Amino acid sequence: MRGDTHAGRFPRGTARVLAAAGLAVDAYMHAHLADRYDAVSESISQGTLFRIEAALAALAALLVLVWRRRLGDLFAWAVAAGGLALLLVYRYIDVGTLGPIPDMYEPIWYRDKNITVVAQAVAILATVFLLLYRPSRVRAHGGGRHASY
């Protein structure tokens, strides 16, 4: 792993797996529910928006696992945080129709929504860790090993 010390590999690897798992669950839940929301439509159906979220979450999960760059981690955070923010807004606020976006107000909790919230929260926490935790590099310097500052 580029830039990781041996000691930093385990926590960062664990965070990558947790982020990818959370995003994969997010992708699955949105893809699974999309057809139920096709009837909620303006110019764009809520089902289509769910499919877009599913595709973005799946891409983010792959980036976190395979590409392993700060930009990919930031994208994954944005997908998870944006998805959770929209879920909570449309749960608690009747925003109404916004241009081509249908009125997606749904003031109830149900099992699939709860699972999605937990998955997105896990992905957010794991990607925040990835974005903030940068183990110091250890390199040989003058015969001894010193952490670079």
Short mmCIF file of N, CA and C in Angstrom, two decimals:
data_model
loop_
_atom_site.label_atom_id
_atom_site.label_comp_id
_atom_site.label_asym_id
_atom_site.label_seq_id
_atom_site.Cartn_x
_atom_site.Cartn_y
_atom_site.Cartn_z
N MET A 1 0.84 -1.18 0.00
CA MET A 1 0.00 0.00 0.00
C MET A 1 0.88 1.23 0.00
N ARG A 2 0.70 2.04 -0.98
CA ARG A 2 1.48 3.25 -1.12
C ARG A 2 1.14 4.22 0.01
N GLY A 3 2.14 4.71 0.70
CA GLY A 3 1.95 5.72 1.73
C GLY A 3 1.56 5.18 3.10
N ASP A 4 1.31 3.91 3.22
CA ASP A 4 0.92 3.35 4.51
C ASP A 4 2.10 2.64 5.16
N THR A 5 2.26 2.86 6.46
CA THR A 5 3.22 2.05 7.19
C THR A 5 2.55 0.71 7.44
N HIS A 6 3.34 -0.25 7.85
CA HIS A 6 2.78 -1.57 8.15
C HIS A 6 1.70 -1.45 9.21
N ALA A 7 1.94 -0.64 10.24
CA ALA A 7 0.97 -0.47 11.33
C ALA A 7 -0.30 0.21 10.83
N GLY A 8 -0.22 1.05 9.81
CA GLY A 8 -1.38 1.77 9.30
C GLY A 8 -2.22 0.97 8.32
N ARG A 9 -1.69 -0.15 7.85
CA ARG A 9 -2.41 -0.94 6.84
C ARG A 9 -3.69 -1.56 7.39
N PHE A 10 -3.63 -2.11 8.58
CA PHE A 10 -4.81 -2.79 9.12
C PHE A 10 -5.98 -1.84 9.35
N PRO A 11 -5.79 -0.72 10.07
CA PRO A 11 -6.95 0.16 10.28
C PRO A 11 -7.48 0.75 8.97
N ARG A 12 -6.58 1.11 8.06
CA ARG A 12 -7.04 1.67 6.78
C ARG A 12 -7.71 0.60 5.92
N GLY A 13 -7.18 -0.61 5.95
CA GLY A 13 -7.81 -1.71 5.21
C GLY A 13 -9.19 -2.03 5.76
N THR A 14 -9.30 -2.04 7.07
CA THR A 14 -10.59 -2.29 7.71
C THR A 14 -11.58 -1.18 7.35
N ALA A 15 -11.12 0.06 7.37
CA ALA A 15 -11.99 1.19 7.00
C ALA A 15 -12.44 1.07 5.55
N ARG A 16 -11.54 0.63 4.66
CA ARG A 16 -11.91 0.46 3.25
C ARG A 16 -12.99 -0.61 3.09
N VAL A 17 -12.84 -1.71 3.79
CA VAL A 17 -13.83 -2.79 3.71
C VAL A 17 -15.17 -2.32 4.28
N LEU A 18 -15.15 -1.61 5.40
CA LEU A 18 -16.39 -1.10 5.98
C LEU A 18 -17.06 -0.08 5.06
N ALA A 19 -16.27 0.82 4.49
CA ALA A 19 -16.83 1.82 3.57
C ALA A 19 -17.44 1.14 2.35
N ALA A 20 -16.72 0.21 1.77
CA ALA A 20 -17.22 -0.50 0.59
C ALA A 20 -18.47 -1.32 0.93
N ALA A 21 -18.49 -1.95 2.08
CA ALA A 21 -19.66 -2.73 2.48
C ALA A 21 -20.87 -1.82 2.67
N GLY A 22 -20.68 -0.70 3.34
CA GLY A 22 -21.78 0.25 3.52
C GLY A 22 -22.31 0.77 2.20
N LEU A 23 -21.39 1.10 1.30
CA LEU A 23 -21.80 1.59 -0.02
C LEU A 23 -22.45 0.49 -0.85
N ALA A 24 -21.99 -0.73 -0.73
CA ALA A 24 -22.59 -1.85 -1.46
C ALA A 24 -24.03 -2.10 -0.97
N VAL A 25 -24.24 -2.02 0.33
CA VAL A 25 -25.61 -2.17 0.86
C VAL A 25 -26.48 -1.02 0.37
N ASP A 26 -25.94 0.19 0.40
CA ASP A 26 -26.64 1.37 -0.12
C ASP A 26 -27.04 1.13 -1.58
N ALA A 27 -26.11 0.68 -2.39
CA ALA A 27 -26.37 0.42 -3.81
C ALA A 27 -27.46 -0.65 -3.96
N TYR A 28 -27.33 -1.73 -3.23
CA TYR A 28 -28.32 -2.81 -3.32
C TYR A 28 -29.71 -2.31 -2.93
N MET A 29 -29.81 -1.63 -1.81
CA MET A 29 -31.13 -1.18 -1.33
C MET A 29 -31.78 -0.24 -2.33
N HIS A 30 -31.02 0.69 -2.89
CA HIS A 30 -31.60 1.62 -3.86
C HIS A 30 -32.01 0.90 -5.15
N ALA A 31 -31.19 -0.02 -5.62
CA ALA A 31 -31.55 -0.78 -6.82
C ALA A 31 -32.78 -1.66 -6.55
N HIS A 32 -32.81 -2.26 -5.38
CA HIS A 32 -33.92 -3.14 -4.99
C HIS A 32 -35.24 -2.37 -4.89
N LEU A 33 -35.20 -1.15 -4.40
CA LEU A 33 -36.42 -0.36 -4.19
C LEU A 33 -36.83 0.47 -5.40
N ALA A 34 -35.99 0.63 -6.37
CA ALA A 34 -36.22 1.56 -7.48
C ALA A 34 -37.56 1.34 -8.18
N ASP A 35 -37.88 0.11 -8.50
CA ASP A 35 -39.12 -0.13 -9.25
C ASP A 35 -40.37 0.25 -8.46
N ARG A 36 -40.30 0.21 -7.14
CA ARG A 36 -41.43 0.61 -6.30
C ARG A 36 -41.71 2.11 -6.39
N TYR A 37 -40.71 2.88 -6.81
CA TYR A 37 -40.83 4.34 -6.83
C TYR A 37 -40.90 4.91 -8.25
N ASP A 38 -41.04 4.07 -9.24
CA ASP A 38 -41.15 4.57 -10.62
C ASP A 38 -42.38 5.43 -10.84
N ALA A 39 -43.45 5.17 -10.10
CA ALA A 39 -44.69 5.94 -10.27
C ALA A 39 -44.59 7.35 -9.69
N VAL A 40 -43.65 7.57 -8.77
CA VAL A 40 -43.45 8.91 -8.19
C VAL A 40 -42.60 9.68 -9.19
N SER A 41 -43.28 10.54 -9.97
CA SER A 41 -42.58 11.12 -11.11
C SER A 41 -43.01 12.54 -11.39
N GLU A 42 -42.08 13.32 -11.85
CA GLU A 42 -42.29 14.62 -12.47
C GLU A 42 -41.70 14.42 -13.85
N SER A 43 -40.59 15.08 -14.18
CA SER A 43 -39.86 14.78 -15.41
C SER A 43 -38.98 13.56 -15.20
N ILE A 44 -38.49 13.41 -13.98
CA ILE A 44 -37.63 12.29 -13.58
C ILE A 44 -38.37 11.53 -12.49
N SER A 45 -38.38 10.21 -12.57
CA SER A 45 -39.05 9.43 -11.52
C SER A 45 -38.12 9.22 -10.34
N GLN A 46 -38.73 9.01 -9.19
CA GLN A 46 -37.94 8.71 -8.00
C GLN A 46 -37.21 7.38 -8.21
N GLY A 47 -37.80 6.46 -8.94
CA GLY A 47 -37.14 5.20 -9.26
C GLY A 47 -35.85 5.42 -10.04
N THR A 48 -35.88 6.34 -10.98
CA THR A 48 -34.67 6.68 -11.75
C THR A 48 -33.61 7.28 -10.83
N LEU A 49 -34.02 8.15 -9.92
CA LEU A 49 -33.08 8.74 -8.97
C LEU A 49 -32.49 7.65 -8.06
N PHE A 50 -33.30 6.66 -7.68
CA PHE A 50 -32.79 5.55 -6.88
C PHE A 50 -31.76 4.75 -7.68
N ARG A 51 -32.00 4.55 -8.96
CA ARG A 51 -31.04 3.82 -9.80
C ARG A 51 -29.74 4.59 -9.94
N ILE A 52 -29.83 5.91 -10.04
CA ILE A 52 -28.62 6.75 -10.12
C ILE A 52 -27.84 6.62 -8.81
N GLU A 53 -28.54 6.70 -7.68
CA GLU A 53 -27.87 6.53 -6.37
C GLU A 53 -27.21 5.16 -6.27
N ALA A 54 -27.91 4.13 -6.76
CA ALA A 54 -27.35 2.77 -6.72
C ALA A 54 -26.06 2.70 -7.55
N ALA A 55 -26.07 3.29 -8.73
CA ALA A 55 -24.88 3.27 -9.59
C ALA A 55 -23.73 4.05 -8.96
N LEU A 56 -24.02 5.22 -8.40
CA LEU A 56 -22.97 6.02 -7.76
C LEU A 56 -22.39 5.30 -6.55
N ALA A 57 -23.24 4.67 -5.74
CA ALA A 57 -22.77 3.95 -4.56
C ALA A 57 -21.92 2.74 -4.96
N ALA A 58 -22.32 2.04 -6.02
CA ALA A 58 -21.54 0.89 -6.49
C ALA A 58 -20.17 1.34 -7.00
N LEU A 59 -20.15 2.43 -7.76
CA LEU A 59 -18.88 2.98 -8.25
C LEU A 59 -18.00 3.41 -7.07
N ALA A 60 -18.59 4.08 -6.10
CA ALA A 60 -17.83 4.53 -4.92
C ALA A 60 -17.24 3.34 -4.16
N ALA A 61 -18.02 2.26 -4.02
CA ALA A 61 -17.52 1.07 -3.33
C ALA A 61 -16.31 0.49 -4.07
N LEU A 62 -16.39 0.43 -5.39
CA LEU A 62 -15.25 -0.06 -6.17
C LEU A 62 -14.03 0.84 -6.03
N LEU A 63 -14.24 2.14 -6.09
CA LEU A 63 -13.12 3.07 -5.97
C LEU A 63 -12.42 2.94 -4.62
N VAL A 64 -13.20 2.81 -3.57
CA VAL A 64 -12.62 2.69 -2.23
C VAL A 64 -11.77 1.43 -2.12
N LEU A 65 -12.23 0.36 -2.74
CA LEU A 65 -11.49 -0.91 -2.65
C LEU A 65 -10.33 -1.01 -3.62
N VAL A 66 -10.53 -0.53 -4.84
CA VAL A 66 -9.56 -0.78 -5.91
C VAL A 66 -8.63 0.40 -6.17
N TRP A 67 -9.18 1.59 -6.29
CA TRP A 67 -8.35 2.74 -6.68
C TRP A 67 -7.56 3.27 -5.49
N ARG A 68 -8.13 3.32 -4.34
CA ARG A 68 -7.48 3.70 -3.08
C ARG A 68 -6.70 5.00 -3.17
N ARG A 69 -7.37 6.03 -3.62
CA ARG A 69 -6.80 7.38 -3.67
C ARG A 69 -7.70 8.31 -2.87
N ARG A 70 -7.14 9.39 -2.42
CA ARG A 70 -7.88 10.38 -1.64
C ARG A 70 -9.13 10.87 -2.38
N LEU A 71 -8.99 11.11 -3.68
CA LEU A 71 -10.12 11.57 -4.49
C LEU A 71 -11.25 10.53 -4.51
N GLY A 72 -10.90 9.26 -4.61
CA GLY A 72 -11.91 8.20 -4.56
C GLY A 72 -12.58 8.12 -3.20
N ASP A 73 -11.80 8.30 -2.14
CA ASP A 73 -12.35 8.30 -0.78
C ASP A 73 -13.30 9.48 -0.59
N LEU A 74 -12.92 10.64 -1.15
CA LEU A 74 -13.77 11.82 -1.06
C LEU A 74 -15.07 11.62 -1.84
N PHE A 75 -14.98 11.01 -3.02
CA PHE A 75 -16.18 10.69 -3.80
C PHE A 75 -17.09 9.75 -3.01
N ALA A 76 -16.51 8.73 -2.40
CA ALA A 76 -17.29 7.77 -1.62
C ALA A 76 -17.98 8.47 -0.45
N TRP A 77 -17.26 9.37 0.22
CA TRP A 77 -17.86 10.13 1.32
C TRP A 77 -19.02 10.97 0.80
N ALA A 78 -18.83 11.64 -0.32
CA ALA A 78 -19.87 12.51 -0.88
C ALA A 78 -21.12 11.72 -1.25
N VAL A 79 -20.94 10.54 -1.82
CA VAL A 79 -22.08 9.70 -2.19
C VAL A 79 -22.85 9.27 -0.93
N ALA A 80 -22.13 8.78 0.07
CA ALA A 80 -22.77 8.32 1.30
C ALA A 80 -23.41 9.48 2.07
N ALA A 81 -22.68 10.58 2.22
CA ALA A 81 -23.20 11.72 2.97
C ALA A 81 -24.37 12.38 2.24
N GLY A 82 -24.24 12.51 0.92
CA GLY A 82 -25.33 13.09 0.15
C GLY A 82 -26.57 12.23 0.19
N GLY A 83 -26.38 10.93 0.07
CA GLY A 83 -27.52 10.01 0.14
C GLY A 83 -28.22 10.06 1.48
N LEU A 84 -27.43 10.07 2.56
CA LEU A 84 -28.02 10.13 3.90
C LEU A 84 -28.71 11.47 4.12
N ALA A 85 -28.09 12.55 3.69
CA ALA A 85 -28.70 13.87 3.86
C ALA A 85 -30.05 13.94 3.14
N LEU A 86 -30.10 13.46 1.91
CA LEU A 86 -31.36 13.48 1.17
C LEU A 86 -32.41 12.57 1.81
N LEU A 87 -32.00 11.41 2.26
CA LEU A 87 -32.93 10.51 2.92
C LEU A 87 -33.56 11.19 4.14
N LEU A 88 -32.73 11.85 4.95
CA LEU A 88 -33.24 12.51 6.15
C LEU A 88 -34.09 13.73 5.82
N VAL A 89 -33.69 14.50 4.82
CA VAL A 89 -34.48 15.67 4.42
C VAL A 89 -35.87 15.22 3.98
N TYR A 90 -35.92 14.23 3.09
CA TYR A 90 -37.21 13.78 2.58
C TYR A 90 -38.00 12.96 3.59
N ARG A 91 -37.38 12.54 4.65
CA ARG A 91 -38.10 11.88 5.75
C ARG A 91 -38.79 12.90 6.64
N TYR A 92 -38.11 14.03 6.89
CA TYR A 92 -38.62 14.99 7.87
C TYR A 92 -39.19 16.28 7.29
N ILE A 93 -38.91 16.59 6.03
CA ILE A 93 -39.35 17.85 5.43
C ILE A 93 -40.08 17.57 4.12
N ASP A 94 -41.26 18.15 3.99
CA ASP A 94 -42.00 18.03 2.74
C ASP A 94 -41.51 19.15 1.81
N VAL A 95 -40.50 18.85 1.04
CA VAL A 95 -39.86 19.82 0.16
C VAL A 95 -40.77 20.15 -1.03
N GLY A 96 -41.58 19.19 -1.42
CA GLY A 96 -42.43 19.37 -2.59
C GLY A 96 -41.65 19.06 -3.86
N THR A 97 -42.23 19.41 -4.99
CA THR A 97 -41.58 19.18 -6.28
C THR A 97 -40.55 20.27 -6.51
N LEU A 98 -39.37 19.88 -6.97
CA LEU A 98 -38.31 20.83 -7.29
C LEU A 98 -37.94 20.68 -8.76
N GLY A 99 -38.52 21.47 -9.61
CA GLY A 99 -38.25 21.36 -11.04
C GLY A 99 -38.60 19.96 -11.52
N PRO A 100 -37.62 19.27 -12.11
CA PRO A 100 -37.90 17.92 -12.61
C PRO A 100 -37.89 16.84 -11.51
N ILE A 101 -37.52 17.22 -10.30
CA ILE A 101 -37.43 16.26 -9.19
C ILE A 101 -38.81 16.12 -8.54
N PRO A 102 -39.32 14.90 -8.42
CA PRO A 102 -40.66 14.72 -7.84
C PRO A 102 -40.67 14.98 -6.34
N ASP A 103 -41.86 15.12 -5.79
CA ASP A 103 -42.04 15.24 -4.35
C ASP A 103 -41.76 13.87 -3.75
N MET A 104 -40.66 13.75 -3.01
CA MET A 104 -40.25 12.45 -2.47
C MET A 104 -40.45 12.36 -0.96
N TYR A 105 -41.27 13.24 -0.41
CA TYR A 105 -41.55 13.23 1.02
C TYR A 105 -42.14 11.89 1.43
N GLU A 106 -41.53 11.27 2.42
CA GLU A 106 -41.98 9.96 2.91
C GLU A 106 -41.74 9.93 4.42
N PRO A 107 -42.72 10.40 5.20
CA PRO A 107 -42.51 10.59 6.64
C PRO A 107 -42.64 9.33 7.49
N ILE A 108 -42.12 8.23 6.98
CA ILE A 108 -42.19 6.98 7.75
C ILE A 108 -40.81 6.32 7.77
N TRP A 109 -40.64 5.46 8.76
CA TRP A 109 -39.46 4.60 8.82
C TRP A 109 -39.92 3.19 8.53
N TYR A 110 -39.14 2.44 7.80
CA TYR A 110 -39.41 1.03 7.56
C TYR A 110 -38.07 0.33 7.44
N ARG A 111 -38.10 -1.00 7.46
CA ARG A 111 -36.87 -1.80 7.55
C ARG A 111 -35.83 -1.42 6.50
N ASP A 112 -36.21 -1.33 5.24
CA ASP A 112 -35.23 -1.04 4.18
C ASP A 112 -34.62 0.35 4.34
N LYS A 113 -35.42 1.30 4.79
CA LYS A 113 -34.89 2.65 5.02
C LYS A 113 -33.93 2.65 6.20
N ASN A 114 -34.25 1.91 7.25
CA ASN A 114 -33.36 1.80 8.42
C ASN A 114 -32.02 1.17 8.03
N ILE A 115 -32.08 0.12 7.23
CA ILE A 115 -30.86 -0.54 6.78
C ILE A 115 -30.01 0.42 5.97
N THR A 116 -30.65 1.18 5.09
CA THR A 116 -29.93 2.15 4.26
C THR A 116 -29.26 3.22 5.11
N VAL A 117 -29.96 3.72 6.11
CA VAL A 117 -29.38 4.75 6.99
C VAL A 117 -28.14 4.21 7.70
N VAL A 118 -28.22 3.01 8.23
CA VAL A 118 -27.07 2.42 8.92
C VAL A 118 -25.91 2.22 7.95
N ALA A 119 -26.20 1.69 6.76
CA ALA A 119 -25.15 1.45 5.77
C ALA A 119 -24.47 2.75 5.36
N GLN A 120 -25.25 3.79 5.12
CA GLN A 120 -24.67 5.08 4.74
C GLN A 120 -23.86 5.68 5.89
N ALA A 121 -24.35 5.54 7.11
CA ALA A 121 -23.60 6.06 8.26
C ALA A 121 -22.27 5.33 8.43
N VAL A 122 -22.27 4.03 8.25
CA VAL A 122 -21.02 3.26 8.33
C VAL A 122 -20.05 3.74 7.25
N ALA A 123 -20.55 3.91 6.03
CA ALA A 123 -19.70 4.38 4.93
C ALA A 123 -19.15 5.77 5.21
N ILE A 124 -19.97 6.64 5.78
CA ILE A 124 -19.51 8.00 6.11
C ILE A 124 -18.39 7.94 7.14
N LEU A 125 -18.61 7.22 8.22
CA LEU A 125 -17.59 7.14 9.28
C LEU A 125 -16.29 6.53 8.75
N ALA A 126 -16.41 5.48 7.96
CA ALA A 126 -15.21 4.83 7.43
C ALA A 126 -14.46 5.74 6.47
N THR A 127 -15.18 6.47 5.62
CA THR A 127 -14.49 7.36 4.68
C THR A 127 -13.92 8.59 5.38
N VAL A 128 -14.57 9.06 6.42
CA VAL A 128 -13.98 10.16 7.21
C VAL A 128 -12.65 9.69 7.80
N PHE A 129 -12.63 8.47 8.33
CA PHE A 129 -11.38 7.92 8.85
C PHE A 129 -10.32 7.88 7.75
N LEU A 130 -10.69 7.39 6.57
CA LEU A 130 -9.73 7.31 5.46
C LEU A 130 -9.21 8.69 5.05
N LEU A 131 -10.08 9.68 5.09
CA LEU A 131 -9.68 11.02 4.69
C LEU A 131 -8.80 11.71 5.74
N LEU A 132 -9.03 11.40 7.01
CA LEU A 132 -8.30 12.08 8.08
C LEU A 132 -7.07 11.33 8.57
N TYR A 133 -7.11 10.01 8.58
CA TYR A 133 -6.02 9.22 9.14
C TYR A 133 -4.96 8.97 8.08
N ARG A 134 -3.83 9.58 8.26
CA ARG A 134 -2.68 9.38 7.38
C ARG A 134 -1.50 9.01 8.25
N PRO A 135 -1.17 7.72 8.32
CA PRO A 135 -0.03 7.33 9.16
C PRO A 135 1.25 7.97 8.64
N SER A 136 2.12 8.33 9.56
CA SER A 136 3.38 8.93 9.14
C SER A 136 4.23 7.88 8.45
N ARG A 137 4.94 8.31 7.47
CA ARG A 137 5.82 7.39 6.73
C ARG A 137 7.08 7.16 7.55
N VAL A 138 7.56 5.96 7.52
CA VAL A 138 8.80 5.62 8.21
C VAL A 138 9.85 5.37 7.14
N ARG A 139 10.98 6.04 7.28
CA ARG A 139 12.04 5.84 6.29
C ARG A 139 13.40 5.83 6.97
N ALA A 140 14.32 5.20 6.30
CA ALA A 140 15.68 5.15 6.82
C ALA A 140 16.31 6.52 6.68
N HIS A 141 17.01 6.97 7.73
CA HIS A 141 17.65 8.28 7.69
C HIS A 141 18.91 8.21 8.56
N GLY A 142 20.02 8.27 7.94
CA GLY A 142 21.28 8.30 8.69
C GLY A 142 21.52 7.06 9.53
N GLY A 143 21.18 5.89 9.01
CA GLY A 143 21.44 4.66 9.73
C GLY A 143 20.34 4.23 10.66
N GLY A 144 19.45 5.13 11.05
CA GLY A 144 18.35 4.75 11.95
C GLY A 144 17.03 4.96 11.24
N ARG A 145 15.95 4.59 11.91
CA ARG A 145 14.61 4.78 11.34
C ARG A 145 13.93 5.89 12.11
N HIS A 146 13.49 6.89 11.39
CA HIS A 146 12.79 8.03 12.01
C HIS A 146 11.52 8.30 11.26
N ALA A 147 10.51 8.68 12.00
CA ALA A 147 9.26 9.07 11.34
C ALA A 147 9.46 10.43 10.71
N SER A 148 8.98 10.61 9.51
CA SER A 148 9.07 11.91 8.86
C SER A 148 7.96 12.80 9.37
N TYR A 149 8.24 14.07 9.44
CA TYR A 149 7.25 15.01 9.99
C TYR A 149 6.82 15.97 8.93
#
